[in-house]
mmCIF file of C-alpha atoms in Angstrom:
data_model
loop_
_atom_site.group_PDB
_atom_site.id
_atom_site.type_symbol
_atom_site.label_atom_id
_atom_site.label_comp_id
_atom_site.label_asym_id
_atom_site.label_seq_id
_atom_site.Cartn_x
_atom_site.Cartn_y
_atom_site.Cartn_z
ATOM 1 C CA MET A 260 22.692 114.963 112.411
ATOM 2 C CA LYS A 261 25.790 112.751 113.019
ATOM 3 C CA LYS A 262 26.116 109.871 110.601
ATOM 4 C CA ILE A 263 25.938 106.515 112.038
ATOM 5 C CA LEU A 264 29.091 104.299 111.111
ATOM 6 C CA ILE A 265 29.638 100.816 112.478
ATOM 7 C CA GLY A 266 32.968 99.186 112.814
ATOM 8 C CA HIS A 267 33.954 95.780 111.341
ATOM 9 C CA TRP A 268 34.107 93.884 114.634
ATOM 10 C CA GLU A 269 30.520 94.923 115.468
ATOM 11 C CA VAL A 270 29.411 93.759 111.955
ATOM 12 C CA ALA A 271 31.066 90.383 112.388
ATOM 13 C CA ALA A 272 29.448 89.862 115.881
ATOM 14 C CA PHE A 273 26.087 90.825 114.504
ATOM 15 C CA ILE A 274 26.085 88.499 111.476
ATOM 16 C CA ILE A 275 27.534 85.578 113.529
ATOM 17 C CA ILE A 276 24.760 85.781 116.051
ATOM 18 C CA LEU A 277 22.150 86.257 113.359
ATOM 19 C CA ILE A 278 23.244 83.069 111.593
ATOM 20 C CA GLY A 279 24.063 81.304 114.759
ATOM 21 C CA ALA A 280 20.539 81.668 116.139
ATOM 22 C CA LYS A 281 19.613 78.625 114.043
ATOM 23 C CA ALA A 282 21.632 76.467 116.385
ATOM 24 C CA PHE A 283 19.113 77.091 119.151
ATOM 25 C CA LEU A 284 16.292 75.968 116.912
ATOM 26 C CA GLY A 285 16.228 72.937 114.661
ATOM 27 C CA TYR A 286 19.195 73.238 112.537
ATOM 28 C CA PRO A 287 21.322 70.372 113.882
ATOM 29 C CA ARG A 288 18.358 67.999 113.591
ATOM 30 C CA LEU A 289 17.648 69.253 110.054
ATOM 31 C CA VAL A 290 21.231 68.553 108.653
ATOM 32 C CA MET A 291 21.154 65.222 110.257
ATOM 33 C CA ASP A 292 17.925 64.382 108.555
ATOM 34 C CA TRP A 293 19.586 65.382 105.240
ATOM 35 C CA GLY A 294 22.887 63.591 105.632
ATOM 36 C CA LEU A 295 22.337 61.191 108.501
ATOM 37 C CA THR A 296 25.751 60.490 110.058
ATOM 38 C CA ALA A 297 27.247 62.944 107.416
ATOM 39 C CA GLY A 298 25.300 65.947 108.772
ATOM 40 C CA TRP A 299 28.420 67.575 109.888
ATOM 41 C CA LEU A 300 29.944 67.300 106.352
ATOM 42 C CA ILE A 301 26.988 69.137 104.931
ATOM 43 C CA VAL A 302 27.666 71.958 107.302
ATOM 44 C CA LEU A 303 31.276 72.158 106.198
ATOM 45 C CA LEU A 304 30.451 72.005 102.464
ATOM 46 C CA SER A 305 27.680 74.533 102.849
ATOM 47 C CA GLY A 306 29.916 76.916 104.725
ATOM 48 C CA LEU A 307 32.624 76.705 101.969
ATOM 49 C CA LEU A 308 30.008 77.276 99.276
ATOM 50 C CA SER A 309 28.553 80.175 101.046
ATOM 51 C CA ILE A 310 32.017 81.845 101.053
ATOM 52 C CA VAL A 311 32.121 81.502 97.316
ATOM 53 C CA PHE A 312 28.735 83.057 96.857
ATOM 54 C CA TRP A 313 29.735 85.860 99.303
ATOM 55 C CA LEU A 314 32.901 86.639 97.364
ATOM 56 C CA LEU A 315 30.732 86.913 94.191
ATOM 57 C CA ILE A 316 28.264 89.235 95.850
ATOM 58 C CA VAL A 317 31.066 91.494 97.306
ATOM 59 C CA SER A 318 32.495 91.911 93.761
ATOM 60 C CA ILE A 319 29.062 93.195 92.734
ATOM 61 C CA LEU A 320 29.145 95.749 95.706
ATOM 62 C CA ALA A 321 32.720 96.849 94.600
ATOM 63 C CA CYS A 322 31.218 98.047 91.208
ATOM 64 C CA PHE A 323 28.829 100.304 92.993
ATOM 65 C CA PRO A 324 30.964 101.844 95.822
ATOM 66 C CA GLY A 325 28.940 102.828 98.860
ATOM 67 C CA LYS A 326 25.564 101.724 97.431
ATOM 68 C CA PRO A 327 23.269 99.122 99.143
ATOM 69 C CA LEU A 328 21.967 96.249 97.177
ATOM 70 C CA THR A 329 18.484 97.789 97.066
ATOM 71 C CA GLU A 330 19.833 100.746 95.040
ATOM 72 C CA ILE A 331 22.058 98.597 92.930
ATOM 73 C CA THR A 332 19.040 96.540 91.908
ATOM 74 C CA GLU A 333 17.078 99.665 90.744
ATOM 75 C CA LEU A 334 20.146 101.141 88.888
ATOM 76 C CA THR A 335 20.531 97.847 86.943
ATOM 77 C CA PHE A 336 16.915 96.942 86.059
ATOM 78 C CA GLY A 337 15.119 100.228 86.424
ATOM 79 C CA SER A 338 12.511 101.426 88.884
ATOM 80 C CA PHE A 339 9.783 99.095 87.924
ATOM 81 C CA LEU A 340 11.515 95.733 87.754
ATOM 82 C CA GLY A 341 14.020 96.693 90.416
ATOM 83 C CA LEU A 342 11.131 97.495 92.758
ATOM 84 C CA GLY A 343 9.680 94.003 92.044
ATOM 85 C CA ILE A 344 12.969 92.239 92.907
ATOM 86 C CA ASN A 345 13.443 94.258 95.958
ATOM 87 C CA MET A 346 9.872 93.501 97.060
ATOM 88 C CA LEU A 347 10.537 89.837 96.707
ATOM 89 C CA VAL A 348 13.533 90.107 99.021
ATOM 90 C CA PHE A 349 11.566 92.061 101.471
ATOM 91 C CA LEU A 350 8.709 89.522 101.533
ATOM 92 C CA TYR A 351 11.206 86.831 102.020
ATOM 93 C CA LEU A 352 12.795 88.607 104.964
ATOM 94 C CA LEU A 353 9.218 89.319 106.308
ATOM 95 C CA PHE A 354 8.507 85.493 106.054
ATOM 96 C CA SER A 355 11.765 84.380 107.737
ATOM 97 C CA THR A 356 11.478 86.859 110.555
ATOM 98 C CA SER A 357 7.779 85.945 111.250
ATOM 99 C CA ASN A 358 8.652 82.275 111.227
ATOM 100 C CA VAL A 359 11.575 82.691 113.552
ATOM 101 C CA LEU A 360 9.227 84.711 115.844
ATOM 102 C CA ARG A 361 6.707 81.815 115.875
ATOM 103 C CA LEU A 362 9.399 79.239 116.371
ATOM 104 C CA PHE A 363 11.022 80.877 119.350
ATOM 105 C CA SER A 364 7.543 81.454 120.859
ATOM 106 C CA GLU A 365 6.507 77.842 120.353
ATOM 107 C CA VAL A 366 9.733 76.518 121.816
ATOM 108 C CA SER A 367 9.466 78.708 124.829
ATOM 109 C CA THR A 368 6.016 77.405 125.479
ATOM 110 C CA LEU A 369 7.192 73.795 125.065
ATOM 111 C CA THR A 370 10.260 74.073 127.301
ATOM 112 C CA VAL A 371 10.096 76.674 130.072
ATOM 113 C CA LEU A 372 6.949 78.751 130.080
ATOM 114 C CA THR A 373 4.423 75.930 129.587
ATOM 115 C CA GLU A 374 1.433 77.801 130.988
ATOM 116 C CA THR A 375 1.920 81.076 129.014
ATOM 117 C CA PRO A 376 -0.222 81.654 125.871
ATOM 118 C CA ILE A 377 1.843 81.556 122.674
ATOM 119 C CA ASN A 378 0.481 84.873 121.456
ATOM 120 C CA ILE A 379 1.626 86.582 124.653
ATOM 121 C CA LEU A 380 5.142 85.376 124.250
ATOM 122 C CA ALA A 381 5.255 86.299 120.651
ATOM 123 C CA LEU A 382 4.000 89.745 121.592
ATOM 124 C CA LEU A 383 6.758 90.102 124.226
ATOM 125 C CA TYR A 384 9.512 89.076 121.812
ATOM 126 C CA LEU A 385 8.119 91.457 119.234
ATOM 127 C CA LEU A 386 7.837 94.456 121.532
ATOM 128 C CA ALA A 387 11.411 94.026 122.636
ATOM 129 C CA ALA A 388 12.475 93.742 119.004
ATOM 130 C CA TRP A 389 10.504 96.825 118.246
ATOM 131 C CA LEU A 390 12.187 98.691 121.022
ATOM 132 C CA ALA A 391 15.614 97.673 119.830
ATOM 133 C CA ALA A 392 14.909 98.602 116.200
ATOM 134 C CA TYR A 393 13.567 102.047 117.309
ATOM 135 C CA TYR A 394 16.745 102.816 119.120
ATOM 136 C CA GLY A 395 18.508 102.107 115.786
ATOM 137 C CA ILE A 396 21.159 100.074 113.994
ATOM 138 C CA GLU A 397 23.979 101.311 116.293
ATOM 139 C CA ALA A 398 22.242 100.009 119.445
ATOM 140 C CA ILE A 399 21.703 96.613 117.753
ATOM 141 C CA PHE A 400 25.118 96.245 116.485
ATOM 142 C CA ARG A 401 26.765 97.399 119.718
ATOM 143 C CA CYS A 402 24.527 94.990 121.649
ATOM 144 C CA ALA A 403 25.710 92.102 119.428
ATOM 145 C CA PHE A 404 29.366 93.077 119.921
ATOM 146 C CA ILE A 405 28.993 93.149 123.741
ATOM 147 C CA SER A 406 27.054 89.808 123.887
ATOM 148 C CA PHE A 407 29.057 87.874 121.341
ATOM 149 C CA PRO A 408 31.872 86.677 123.747
ATOM 150 C CA LEU A 409 29.256 85.590 126.425
ATOM 151 C CA LEU A 410 27.226 83.745 123.994
ATOM 152 C CA SER A 411 30.364 82.031 122.421
ATOM 153 C CA ILE A 412 31.702 80.978 125.920
ATOM 154 C CA GLY A 413 28.241 79.751 126.857
ATOM 155 C CA VAL A 414 27.922 77.417 123.870
ATOM 156 C CA ILE A 415 31.528 76.169 124.286
ATOM 157 C CA LEU A 416 30.939 75.282 127.951
ATOM 158 C CA VAL A 417 27.863 73.373 127.080
ATOM 159 C CA LEU A 418 29.708 71.323 124.351
ATOM 160 C CA LEU A 419 32.583 70.706 126.830
ATOM 161 C CA PHE A 420 30.462 69.519 129.669
ATOM 162 C CA LEU A 421 29.079 66.881 127.394
ATOM 163 C CA TYR A 422 32.400 65.225 127.068
ATOM 164 C CA PRO A 423 31.511 62.230 129.273
ATOM 165 C CA TYR A 424 28.715 61.226 126.716
ATOM 166 C CA PHE A 425 30.840 61.383 123.516
ATOM 167 C CA ASP A 426 30.848 58.143 121.490
ATOM 168 C CA LEU A 427 32.937 58.436 118.316
ATOM 169 C CA LYS A 428 31.394 55.253 116.868
ATOM 170 C CA MET A 429 28.232 57.192 116.313
ATOM 171 C CA LEU A 430 29.971 59.224 113.519
ATOM 172 C CA LEU A 431 30.123 56.238 111.334
ATOM 173 C CA PRO A 432 29.587 55.603 108.394
ATOM 174 C CA LEU A 433 31.369 58.860 107.539
ATOM 175 C CA MET A 434 29.369 59.460 104.244
ATOM 176 C CA GLY A 435 25.953 59.032 105.948
ATOM 177 C CA SER A 436 23.276 59.013 103.329
ATOM 178 C CA GLY A 437 25.653 58.920 100.378
ATOM 179 C CA ILE A 438 27.876 61.230 98.294
ATOM 180 C CA ARG A 439 25.069 62.579 96.003
ATOM 181 C CA PRO A 440 22.602 63.449 98.768
ATOM 182 C CA VAL A 441 25.267 65.036 100.809
ATOM 183 C CA LEU A 442 26.358 67.208 97.908
ATOM 184 C CA LEU A 443 22.875 68.230 96.940
ATOM 185 C CA SER A 444 22.018 68.934 100.556
ATOM 186 C CA SER A 445 25.160 71.170 100.808
ATOM 187 C CA VAL A 446 23.870 73.355 98.029
ATOM 188 C CA TRP A 447 20.428 74.287 99.562
ATOM 189 C CA GLY A 448 22.173 73.978 102.911
ATOM 190 C CA THR A 449 23.689 77.381 102.163
ATOM 191 C CA SER A 450 20.426 78.789 103.119
ATOM 192 C CA ALA A 451 21.595 78.619 106.733
ATOM 193 C CA PHE A 452 24.096 81.206 105.948
ATOM 194 C CA GLY A 453 21.926 83.476 103.931
ATOM 195 C CA GLU A 454 21.784 86.199 106.542
ATOM 196 C CA VAL A 455 25.202 87.370 105.452
ATOM 197 C CA VAL A 456 23.631 88.897 102.476
ATOM 198 C CA LEU A 457 21.859 91.405 104.737
ATOM 199 C CA LEU A 458 25.195 93.262 104.976
ATOM 200 C CA ALA A 459 24.916 94.128 101.334
ATOM 201 C CA TYR A 460 21.656 96.233 102.254
ATOM 202 C CA LEU A 461 23.399 98.055 105.137
ATOM 203 C CA VAL A 462 26.765 99.072 103.458
ATOM 204 C CA ARG A 463 25.975 102.833 103.984
ATOM 205 C CA TYR A 464 26.150 102.386 107.762
ATOM 206 C CA PHE A 465 29.664 100.877 107.759
ATOM 207 C CA SER A 466 32.880 102.770 108.601
ATOM 208 C CA PHE A 467 35.088 100.508 106.198
ATOM 209 C CA ASN A 468 35.329 99.830 102.532
ATOM 210 C CA THR A 469 34.273 96.818 100.504
ATOM 211 C CA GLN A 470 37.649 94.836 100.928
ATOM 212 C CA ARG A 471 37.080 94.923 104.666
ATOM 213 C CA LEU A 472 33.462 93.896 104.218
ATOM 214 C CA LYS A 473 34.601 90.936 102.154
ATOM 215 C CA ASN A 474 36.908 89.854 104.999
ATOM 216 C CA VAL A 475 34.176 90.330 107.614
ATOM 217 C CA GLY A 476 31.841 88.166 105.647
ATOM 218 C CA ILE A 477 34.500 85.436 105.139
ATOM 219 C CA PHE A 478 35.431 85.542 108.921
ATOM 220 C CA SER A 479 31.869 85.330 110.021
ATOM 221 C CA ILE A 480 30.831 82.420 107.744
ATOM 222 C CA SER A 481 34.025 80.544 108.724
ATOM 223 C CA TYR A 482 33.584 81.143 112.476
ATOM 224 C CA ILE A 483 29.893 79.934 112.478
ATOM 225 C CA THR A 484 30.615 77.070 110.140
ATOM 226 C CA LEU A 485 33.098 75.714 112.811
ATOM 227 C CA PHE A 486 30.564 76.243 115.573
ATOM 228 C CA PHE A 487 27.778 74.513 113.546
ATOM 229 C CA THR A 488 30.111 71.669 112.817
ATOM 230 C CA ALA A 489 31.086 71.163 116.440
ATOM 231 C CA ILE A 490 27.428 71.320 117.562
ATOM 232 C CA VAL A 491 26.292 68.773 114.934
ATOM 233 C CA VAL A 492 29.223 66.385 115.750
ATOM 234 C CA ILE A 493 28.660 66.505 119.460
ATOM 235 C CA TYR A 494 24.930 66.290 118.957
ATOM 236 C CA GLN A 495 25.437 63.220 116.982
ATOM 237 C CA MET A 496 27.816 61.633 119.418
ATOM 238 C CA VAL A 497 25.581 62.304 122.344
ATOM 239 C CA LEU A 498 22.063 61.700 120.588
ATOM 240 C CA PRO A 499 22.800 59.476 117.734
ATOM 241 C CA TYR A 500 20.527 59.028 114.603
ATOM 242 C CA PRO A 501 17.573 58.234 114.535
ATOM 243 C CA THR A 502 17.090 59.432 118.149
ATOM 244 C CA SER A 503 18.624 62.866 117.192
ATOM 245 C CA SER A 504 15.644 63.407 114.620
ATOM 246 C CA GLU A 505 13.014 63.372 117.386
ATOM 247 C CA ALA A 506 14.235 66.544 119.275
ATOM 248 C CA LEU A 507 12.598 69.746 118.250
ATOM 249 C CA VAL A 508 15.185 71.831 120.201
ATOM 250 C CA PRO A 509 18.441 69.913 119.761
ATOM 251 C CA PHE A 510 20.705 72.345 121.772
ATOM 252 C CA TYR A 511 18.183 72.477 124.657
ATOM 253 C CA GLN A 512 18.167 68.738 124.681
ATOM 254 C CA LEU A 513 21.887 68.697 124.840
ATOM 255 C CA SER A 514 22.030 71.071 127.730
ATOM 256 C CA ARG A 515 19.508 69.041 129.661
ATOM 257 C CA SER A 516 21.802 65.984 129.298
ATOM 258 C CA ILE A 517 24.522 67.752 131.346
ATOM 259 C CA PHE A 518 25.081 66.400 134.914
ATOM 260 C CA LEU A 519 27.588 68.222 137.123
ATOM 261 C CA GLY A 520 26.599 66.730 140.508
ATOM 262 C CA HIS A 521 23.542 66.741 142.698
ATOM 263 C CA TYR A 522 24.212 70.311 143.693
ATOM 264 C CA PHE A 523 24.425 71.585 140.111
ATOM 265 C CA GLN A 524 21.365 70.702 138.148
ATOM 266 C CA ARG A 525 19.043 72.351 135.531
ATOM 267 C CA VAL A 526 22.059 73.641 133.637
ATOM 268 C CA GLU A 527 19.638 74.443 130.670
ATOM 269 C CA ALA A 528 18.327 77.467 132.800
ATOM 270 C CA PHE A 529 21.531 79.294 131.819
ATOM 271 C CA PHE A 530 20.956 78.222 128.101
ATOM 272 C CA VAL A 531 17.555 79.801 128.189
ATOM 273 C CA ILE A 532 18.984 83.205 129.063
ATOM 274 C CA PHE A 533 21.224 83.038 125.946
ATOM 275 C CA TRP A 534 18.509 81.592 123.747
ATOM 276 C CA THR A 535 16.067 84.386 124.742
ATOM 277 C CA PHE A 536 18.618 87.212 124.086
ATOM 278 C CA THR A 537 19.465 85.570 120.637
ATOM 279 C CA ALA A 538 15.816 85.602 119.795
ATOM 280 C CA PHE A 539 15.431 89.192 120.624
ATOM 281 C CA LEU A 540 18.426 90.132 118.483
ATOM 282 C CA ARG A 541 17.388 87.943 115.502
ATOM 283 C CA ILE A 542 13.779 89.364 115.370
ATOM 284 C CA SER A 543 14.886 92.945 115.886
ATOM 285 C CA SER A 544 17.318 92.525 113.148
ATOM 286 C CA GLY A 545 14.719 91.222 110.727
ATOM 287 C CA LEU A 546 12.458 94.005 111.762
ATOM 288 C CA LEU A 547 15.179 96.661 111.288
ATOM 289 C CA VAL A 548 16.579 95.458 107.876
ATOM 290 C CA GLY A 549 12.991 95.073 106.628
ATOM 291 C CA ALA A 550 12.232 98.692 107.477
ATOM 292 C CA ILE A 551 15.573 99.845 105.915
ATOM 293 C CA ILE A 552 14.713 98.009 102.629
ATOM 294 C CA LEU A 553 11.357 99.613 102.593
ATOM 295 C CA GLN A 554 12.885 102.998 103.142
ATOM 296 C CA ASP A 555 15.366 102.673 100.288
ATOM 297 C CA MET A 556 12.685 101.238 98.011
ATOM 298 C CA PHE A 557 10.263 104.176 98.488
ATOM 299 C CA LYS A 558 12.948 106.824 98.934
ATOM 300 C CA LEU A 559 11.610 107.642 102.492
ATOM 301 C CA PRO A 560 13.679 110.015 104.816
ATOM 302 C CA PHE A 561 13.368 107.828 107.940
ATOM 303 C CA TYR A 562 12.482 104.143 108.670
ATOM 304 C CA ARG A 563 11.165 104.430 112.185
ATOM 305 C CA PRO A 564 7.584 105.374 111.200
ATOM 306 C CA LEU A 565 7.518 102.009 109.303
ATOM 307 C CA LEU A 566 8.228 100.021 112.530
ATOM 308 C CA PRO A 567 4.690 99.811 113.996
ATOM 309 C CA ALA A 568 3.034 98.536 110.692
ATOM 310 C CA LEU A 569 5.837 96.243 109.987
ATOM 311 C CA SER A 570 5.664 94.718 113.590
ATOM 312 C CA LEU A 571 1.980 94.220 113.203
ATOM 313 C CA LEU A 572 2.618 92.527 109.786
ATOM 314 C CA ILE A 573 5.179 90.173 111.212
ATOM 315 C CA PHE A 574 3.010 89.254 114.149
ATOM 316 C CA THR A 575 0.038 88.521 111.888
ATOM 317 C CA THR A 576 2.180 86.470 109.482
ATOM 318 C CA ALA A 577 3.693 84.522 112.327
ATOM 319 C CA PHE A 578 0.278 82.973 113.096
ATOM 320 C CA ILE A 579 -0.723 82.016 109.603
ATOM 321 C CA ALA A 580 0.417 78.449 110.341
ATOM 322 C CA ASP A 581 -2.108 76.415 112.496
ATOM 323 C CA ASN A 582 0.428 74.583 114.821
ATOM 324 C CA LEU A 583 4.048 73.924 115.569
ATOM 325 C CA ILE A 584 4.328 70.933 113.103
ATOM 326 C CA GLN A 585 3.334 73.371 110.205
ATOM 327 C CA VAL A 586 5.813 75.904 111.376
ATOM 328 C CA VAL A 587 8.675 73.368 111.608
ATOM 329 C CA LYS A 588 7.680 72.247 108.053
ATOM 330 C CA LEU A 589 7.788 75.821 106.702
ATOM 331 C CA GLU A 590 11.244 76.182 108.240
ATOM 332 C CA GLY A 591 12.692 72.893 107.231
ATOM 333 C CA GLU A 592 10.994 72.240 103.840
ATOM 334 C CA ILE A 593 10.565 75.624 102.396
ATOM 335 C CA ARG A 594 12.899 78.299 103.904
ATOM 336 C CA MET A 595 15.911 76.031 104.433
ATOM 337 C CA ILE A 596 15.664 74.276 101.042
ATOM 338 C CA TYR A 597 14.684 77.339 98.853
ATOM 339 C CA GLY A 598 15.975 80.146 100.926
ATOM 340 C CA TRP A 599 19.432 80.065 99.118
ATOM 341 C CA ILE A 600 17.700 81.218 95.918
ATOM 342 C CA ILE A 601 16.506 84.446 97.499
ATOM 343 C CA ALA A 602 19.758 85.009 99.566
ATOM 344 C CA PHE A 603 22.405 84.197 96.981
ATOM 345 C CA VAL A 604 20.976 83.499 93.600
ATOM 346 C CA ILE A 605 18.972 86.961 93.283
ATOM 347 C CA PRO A 606 22.125 89.056 94.152
ATOM 348 C CA LEU A 607 24.103 87.004 91.634
ATOM 349 C CA PHE A 608 21.479 87.528 89.032
ATOM 350 C CA ILE A 609 21.640 91.306 89.750
ATOM 351 C CA GLY A 610 25.378 91.151 89.278
ATOM 352 C CA LEU A 611 25.026 89.341 86.011
ATOM 353 C CA GLY A 612 22.557 91.930 84.781
ATOM 354 C CA ALA A 613 24.856 94.795 85.788
ATOM 355 C CA LEU A 614 27.681 93.065 83.821
ATOM 356 C CA ILE A 615 25.535 92.546 80.719
ATOM 357 C CA LEU A 616 24.091 96.071 80.795
ATOM 358 C CA ARG A 617 27.449 97.522 81.563
ATOM 359 C CA LYS A 618 26.390 99.192 84.803
ATOM 360 C CA GLY A 619 28.446 99.864 87.833
ATOM 361 C CA GLU A 620 32.113 100.321 87.866
ATOM 362 C CA GLY A 621 32.343 102.032 84.436
ATOM 363 C CA LYS A 622 29.532 104.439 85.407
ATOM 364 C CA ALA A 623 31.127 105.108 88.711
ATOM 365 C CA ASN A 624 34.469 105.802 87.133
ATOM 366 C CA ASP A 625 32.795 108.189 84.624
ATOM 367 C CA SER A 626 31.251 110.083 87.442
ATOM 368 C CA GLN A 627 34.496 110.360 89.292
ATOM 369 C CA ASN A 628 36.202 111.751 86.157
#
């Protein structure tokens, strides 16, 4: 069977859309709650810190050429402890994917499909994600590559059409909640960029080396940092704090503010198309990577047989929370504040263990000799 290899542009488009999906949910509102008028500064600092974390993680991958982080963990800590660490990462991915499924379903019910039961919407999202994951990693990455320019242009147009509502005074005071809260928020704000670490679990599917992977990660984080910053700045100028903290779906609220004349109304309908597609891609990616991690953990030949059980598990977990308020709290007060520990600290802990136990590069060089 022909081995699937993905190019670097497809990988960059994939991870940008994966991270950027937060812009269609509550991320702009969340960073403004943390930093008030300095929410945009939190985005910039978080992006820079995420690049530093990514460089450290890539240096770990360079010591284990061609091996995913799942296998590196077991090589470093042994099968038992390594299995426990990998299971922790898998459970976090399961939680984040199920929470995103619930959030997109709840938001769809609140905005456009008000009469549709939320469980039906969640089922439709999940079935589409299951189909995409079944077709495989190549289909998802190619789809991300094709849709990336359309999504980028759509977001840029929405932001440009809001120009008449810009008020630069709403960006003051520049330090918002203060230097210390902004710096602290920037640390846990790196959770927003945590999806970049998923690339470390998929390295065997890439057609390029670790050096190119490093550049892909840096480009993706930088690109989405600029987009997030622009969205937060414009959101703050159009809907200043504290009004901005009341919108559950900030980007949808921005698109509803656009007025292009009496013959061009309800511009948010175009936004819903982008939003729905991004939801499908984000959920299918979580489902796919979760199945691949399980495949590597248990040394299975194929991941597709895992998809039905994993889909059912995600659907069930998505409805543990009783209502939308609990889901928003899980996203804002747990995943976005503590997610960076799973996304960045655990891989760095693995790298530190490999360094102390002298695993990796020396062993790889010995095997080559």
